[in-house]
Amino acid sequence: MNRKTGSILKRMLAVSLALTTATSFGGCGKKEEAENNGKIAVICKAQGVSFWDYVKMGAEDAGEEIGYDIIYNCAAQESSIDEQIGFINQAISEGVKAIIVAPNSTTELNTALKKASGQGIKIITINSDVKDFNDRLSCIASDNLSCGNIAARQIATILSNRTDFENGTIGIVGHGEKSSTALERIEGFDTEFVSVLFNTWKNVKVKAMSEDAFQEAYKDTALADAYDNGIPSGDPTKYAAFKSQVLQESGLKIAEPVHCDNDREIAKQKAAELISKNSDLVVLYGTNTNSTLGICDAVNEAGKKGKILVVGFNSDTAEIEYLKNGTISGLIVQSPYNMGYLGVRYADKALRDENVYESIDSGATYVTMQNIEETDVKLLLDPRSAL
């Protein structure tokens, strides 16, 4: 690896602020050739999405740098669990030393992964995690709850500056009702958006009424209880009552989330149904690339560009075009390159019996037309552009 490429790799890692918790990796560009240390398998979720191309690129760069052959496989789609199991078994038969997997199920890969770990193969997850499997050494992923929080705060800010509606509905198109990433991004959005609404409403009401008048007007309500004791996030029943009252006071509704099985055409259909059923729809939020693209397709087809606010995930070329033409307001962009690169680096550390962090937040950045031309954002959107 040449010095220019090594320098770029370090910049790629620096782009993700959350990586300050990770172990520092030195040596980029110092060796032209590394000894061959064996094979590492990298198994990803779904073909046809540039996100996984960047994971592959990061893994292969790290493999070249520290001397591993990368065996890369990607399932046809996120519902292809049996295909990922086959890739794991193939990796075992090919004698890999580590498996880096972006699991399409939190539990259904466990039997195959246990077979691998039982043969001394190191297991690392990226993008999402597994459950009930004790041999996973590290998970390198965006904090999906925090990503949902980012979407909520950005949407709330944009809505607060709009004057063309008083009431409205927010629609959510997730990429899989069994996907932990989708569910966490929805949960993070929901809790943060309701929290922002409550705190904004509370401050306005108290300022207008005085605290005593506020307490009297909302006595024995979930709102008053939250004002005195905090948002009841740990009690589902209390939280549901609190959320209902907050939304009622704000004039906004959050429609029941729908899912598209990571299929752009299904996402388009689901988004079109939300547009048709909710004449007051003001926001559509997508939780990954295909859900976001399907939303955009439906919004454009309905002639709602600029009228319905769209916020989504990732940085596929088609998404960037939708951002540039005004269909998308903002994108939560992850660091797939970092996931692949750090996955291989951590596998190497584990194989050397060095300690690795149990989890690493690979970071996310909110990208709009206001920051899209910044150098680090351009590098994040397309790592190949700097090579």
PDB file of C-alpha atoms in Angstrom, residues 21-153:
ATOM      1  CA  THR A  21     -13.130   5.416  21.654  1.00  0.00           C
ATOM      2  CA  ALA A  22     -11.382   2.952  19.379  1.00  0.00           C
ATOM      3  CA  THR A  23      -7.852   1.686  19.655  1.00  0.00           C
ATOM      4  CA  SER A  24      -5.433   3.644  17.478  1.00  0.00           C
ATOM      5  CA  PHE A  25      -4.129   1.797  14.463  1.00  0.00           C
ATOM      6  CA  GLY A  26      -0.704   2.780  13.249  1.00  0.00           C
ATOM      7  CA  GLY A  27       1.435   1.726  10.356  1.00  0.00           C
ATOM      8  CA  CYS A  28      -0.726   2.844   7.398  1.00  0.00           C
ATOM      9  CA  GLY A  29       1.532   3.079   4.387  1.00  0.00           C
ATOM     10  CA  LYS A  30       4.722   1.986   6.127  1.00  0.00           C
ATOM     11  CA  LYS A  31       4.958  -1.411   4.431  1.00  0.00           C
ATOM     12  CA  GLU A  32       4.688  -1.943   0.698  1.00  0.00           C
ATOM     13  CA  GLU A  33       3.822  -5.613   1.206  1.00  0.00           C
ATOM     14  CA  ALA A  34       2.544  -7.420   4.271  1.00  0.00           C
ATOM     15  CA  GLU A  35       3.071 -11.059   5.101  1.00  0.00           C
ATOM     16  CA  ASN A  36       0.156 -13.340   4.301  1.00  0.00           C
ATOM     17  CA  ASN A  37      -1.639 -14.129   7.536  1.00  0.00           C
ATOM     18  CA  GLY A  38      -4.486 -16.197   6.095  1.00  0.00           C
ATOM     19  CA  LYS A  39      -8.114 -15.624   5.140  1.00  0.00           C
ATOM     20  CA  ILE A  40     -10.879 -13.519   6.651  1.00  0.00           C
ATOM     21  CA  ALA A  41     -14.485 -13.859   5.484  1.00  0.00           C
ATOM     22  CA  VAL A  42     -16.691 -10.786   5.174  1.00  0.00           C
ATOM     23  CA  ILE A  43     -20.420 -11.497   4.810  1.00  0.00           C
ATOM     24  CA  CYS A  44     -22.842  -8.659   4.046  1.00  0.00           C
ATOM     25  CA  LYS A  45     -26.588  -8.177   3.826  1.00  0.00           C
ATOM     26  CA  ALA A  46     -27.925  -7.269   0.385  1.00  0.00           C
ATOM     27  CA  GLN A  47     -26.659  -6.823  -3.155  1.00  0.00           C
ATOM     28  CA  GLY A  48     -27.254  -3.783  -5.328  1.00  0.00           C
ATOM     29  CA  VAL A  49     -26.585  -1.183  -2.613  1.00  0.00           C
ATOM     30  CA  SER A  50     -23.362   0.842  -2.627  1.00  0.00           C
ATOM     31  CA  PHE A  51     -23.215   0.738   1.194  1.00  0.00           C
ATOM     32  CA  TRP A  52     -21.935  -2.833   1.062  1.00  0.00           C
ATOM     33  CA  ASP A  53     -19.510  -1.981  -1.736  1.00  0.00           C
ATOM     34  CA  TYR A  54     -17.861   0.474   0.665  1.00  0.00           C
ATOM     35  CA  VAL A  55     -17.765  -2.148   3.437  1.00  0.00           C
ATOM     36  CA  LYS A  56     -15.963  -4.438   0.992  1.00  0.00           C
ATOM     37  CA  MET A  57     -13.575  -1.639   0.025  1.00  0.00           C
ATOM     38  CA  GLY A  58     -12.657  -0.953   3.664  1.00  0.00           C
ATOM     39  CA  ALA A  59     -12.169  -4.638   4.423  1.00  0.00           C
ATOM     40  CA  GLU A  60      -9.988  -5.205   1.379  1.00  0.00           C
ATOM     41  CA  ASP A  61      -7.867  -2.129   2.134  1.00  0.00           C
ATOM     42  CA  ALA A  62      -7.248  -3.371   5.672  1.00  0.00           C
ATOM     43  CA  GLY A  63      -6.572  -6.875   4.406  1.00  0.00           C
ATOM     44  CA  GLU A  64      -4.010  -5.585   1.931  1.00  0.00           C
ATOM     45  CA  GLU A  65      -2.397  -3.452   4.604  1.00  0.00           C
ATOM     46  CA  ILE A  66      -1.940  -6.143   7.234  1.00  0.00           C
ATOM     47  CA  GLY A  67      -1.751  -9.279   5.114  1.00  0.00           C
ATOM     48  CA  TYR A  68      -5.098 -11.083   4.888  1.00  0.00           C
ATOM     49  CA  ASP A  69      -6.962 -12.455   1.887  1.00  0.00           C
ATOM     50  CA  ILE A  70     -10.549 -11.211   2.092  1.00  0.00           C
ATOM     51  CA  ILE A  71     -13.270 -13.633   1.019  1.00  0.00           C
ATOM     52  CA  TYR A  72     -16.281 -11.393   0.377  1.00  0.00           C
ATOM     53  CA  ASN A  73     -19.863 -12.597  -0.034  1.00  0.00           C
ATOM     54  CA  CYS A  74     -23.130 -10.683   0.046  1.00  0.00           C
ATOM     55  CA  ALA A  75     -26.636 -12.102   0.328  1.00  0.00           C
ATOM     56  CA  ALA A  76     -29.124 -11.304  -2.431  1.00  0.00           C
ATOM     57  CA  GLN A  77     -31.398  -9.452  -0.017  1.00  0.00           C
ATOM     58  CA  GLU A  78     -31.862  -8.859   3.710  1.00  0.00           C
ATOM     59  CA  SER A  79     -34.364 -11.687   4.005  1.00  0.00           C
ATOM     60  CA  SER A  80     -31.767 -14.168   2.651  1.00  0.00           C
ATOM     61  CA  ILE A  81     -30.874 -15.750   5.989  1.00  0.00           C
ATOM     62  CA  ASP A  82     -30.205 -19.237   4.613  1.00  0.00           C
ATOM     63  CA  GLU A  83     -27.787 -17.720   2.105  1.00  0.00           C
ATOM     64  CA  GLN A  84     -25.779 -16.116   4.898  1.00  0.00           C
ATOM     65  CA  ILE A  85     -25.734 -19.425   6.777  1.00  0.00           C
ATOM     66  CA  GLY A  86     -24.334 -21.025   3.618  1.00  0.00           C
ATOM     67  CA  PHE A  87     -21.622 -18.358   3.419  1.00  0.00           C
ATOM     68  CA  ILE A  88     -20.648 -19.029   7.043  1.00  0.00           C
ATOM     69  CA  ASN A  89     -20.383 -22.771   6.412  1.00  0.00           C
ATOM     70  CA  GLN A  90     -18.405 -22.093   3.220  1.00  0.00           C
ATOM     71  CA  ALA A  91     -16.013 -19.881   5.194  1.00  0.00           C
ATOM     72  CA  ILE A  92     -15.481 -22.671   7.726  1.00  0.00           C
ATOM     73  CA  SER A  93     -14.688 -25.161   4.962  1.00  0.00           C
ATOM     74  CA  GLU A  94     -12.240 -22.702   3.364  1.00  0.00           C
ATOM     75  CA  GLY A  95     -10.282 -22.415   6.590  1.00  0.00           C
ATOM     76  CA  VAL A  96     -10.800 -18.746   7.385  1.00  0.00           C
ATOM     77  CA  LYS A  97      -9.356 -17.368  10.587  1.00  0.00           C
ATOM     78  CA  ALA A  98     -12.155 -14.883  11.234  1.00  0.00           C
ATOM     79  CA  ILE A  99     -15.684 -14.139  10.067  1.00  0.00           C
ATOM     80  CA  ILE A 100     -16.982 -10.572   9.886  1.00  0.00           C
ATOM     81  CA  VAL A 101     -20.724 -10.638   9.347  1.00  0.00           C
ATOM     82  CA  ALA A 102     -23.523  -8.116   8.981  1.00  0.00           C
ATOM     83  CA  PRO A 103     -26.278 -10.468  10.167  1.00  0.00           C
ATOM     84  CA  ASN A 104     -29.676 -10.553   8.491  1.00  0.00           C
ATOM     85  CA  SER A 105     -31.133 -12.032  11.676  1.00  0.00           C
ATOM     86  CA  THR A 106     -30.340 -11.472  15.328  1.00  0.00           C
ATOM     87  CA  THR A 107     -30.594 -15.189  16.183  1.00  0.00           C
ATOM     88  CA  GLU A 108     -30.984 -17.392  13.096  1.00  0.00           C
ATOM     89  CA  LEU A 109     -27.268 -17.419  12.256  1.00  0.00           C
ATOM     90  CA  ASN A 110     -26.293 -18.549  15.741  1.00  0.00           C
ATOM     91  CA  THR A 111     -25.997 -22.287  15.052  1.00  0.00           C
ATOM     92  CA  ALA A 112     -23.620 -21.695  12.128  1.00  0.00           C
ATOM     93  CA  LEU A 113     -21.666 -19.082  14.075  1.00  0.00           C
ATOM     94  CA  LYS A 114     -21.315 -21.451  17.040  1.00  0.00           C
ATOM     95  CA  LYS A 115     -19.939 -24.085  14.682  1.00  0.00           C
ATOM     96  CA  ALA A 116     -17.379 -21.545  13.462  1.00  0.00           C
ATOM     97  CA  SER A 117     -16.358 -20.298  16.897  1.00  0.00           C
ATOM     98  CA  GLY A 118     -16.085 -23.910  18.078  1.00  0.00           C
ATOM     99  CA  GLN A 119     -13.307 -24.321  15.518  1.00  0.00           C
ATOM    100  CA  GLY A 120     -11.439 -21.286  16.820  1.00  0.00           C
ATOM    101  CA  ILE A 121     -12.703 -18.845  14.188  1.00  0.00           C
ATOM    102  CA  LYS A 122     -13.039 -15.294  15.528  1.00  0.00           C
ATOM    103  CA  ILE A 123     -16.489 -13.716  15.078  1.00  0.00           C
ATOM    104  CA  ILE A 124     -17.103  -9.979  14.658  1.00  0.00           C
ATOM    105  CA  THR A 125     -20.389  -8.343  13.652  1.00  0.00           C
ATOM    106  CA  ILE A 126     -20.810  -5.122  11.700  1.00  0.00           C
ATOM    107  CA  ASN A 127     -23.797  -2.829  11.013  1.00  0.00           C
ATOM    108  CA  SER A 128     -26.063  -4.891  13.289  1.00  0.00           C
ATOM    109  CA  ASP A 129     -25.597  -7.449  16.013  1.00  0.00           C
ATOM    110  CA  VAL A 130     -26.642 -10.942  17.055  1.00  0.00           C
ATOM    111  CA  LYS A 131     -28.309 -11.987  20.292  1.00  0.00           C
ATOM    112  CA  ASP A 132     -27.887 -15.028  22.522  1.00  0.00           C
ATOM    113  CA  PHE A 133     -24.429 -15.741  21.121  1.00  0.00           C
ATOM    114  CA  ASN A 134     -21.584 -15.320  23.584  1.00  0.00           C
ATOM    115  CA  ASP A 135     -18.621 -15.744  21.236  1.00  0.00           C
ATOM    116  CA  ARG A 136     -19.103 -12.543  19.274  1.00  0.00           C
ATOM    117  CA  LEU A 137     -15.997 -10.521  20.131  1.00  0.00           C
ATOM    118  CA  SER A 138     -16.981  -7.056  18.894  1.00  0.00           C
ATOM    119  CA  CYS A 139     -19.813  -5.255  17.116  1.00  0.00           C
ATOM    120  CA  ILE A 140     -18.828  -2.333  14.872  1.00  0.00           C
ATOM    121  CA  ALA A 141     -21.912  -0.347  13.911  1.00  0.00           C
ATOM    122  CA  SER A 142     -23.642   2.967  14.026  1.00  0.00           C
ATOM    123  CA  ASP A 143     -25.593   3.600  17.209  1.00  0.00           C
ATOM    124  CA  ASN A 144     -28.990   3.145  15.593  1.00  0.00           C
ATOM    125  CA  LEU A 145     -30.956   4.699  18.440  1.00  0.00           C
ATOM    126  CA  SER A 146     -28.745   7.780  18.194  1.00  0.00           C
ATOM    127  CA  CYS A 147     -29.214   7.846  14.423  1.00  0.00           C
ATOM    128  CA  GLY A 148     -32.967   7.892  14.990  1.00  0.00           C
ATOM    129  CA  ASN A 149     -32.441  10.726  17.473  1.00  0.00           C
ATOM    130  CA  ILE A 150     -30.563  12.707  14.804  1.00  0.00           C
ATOM    131  CA  ALA A 151     -33.425  12.265  12.343  1.00  0.00           C
ATOM    132  CA  ALA A 152     -35.958  13.390  14.947  1.00  0.00           C
ATOM    133  CA  ARG A 153     -34.079  16.545  15.902  1.00  0.00           C
TER     134      ARG A 153
END
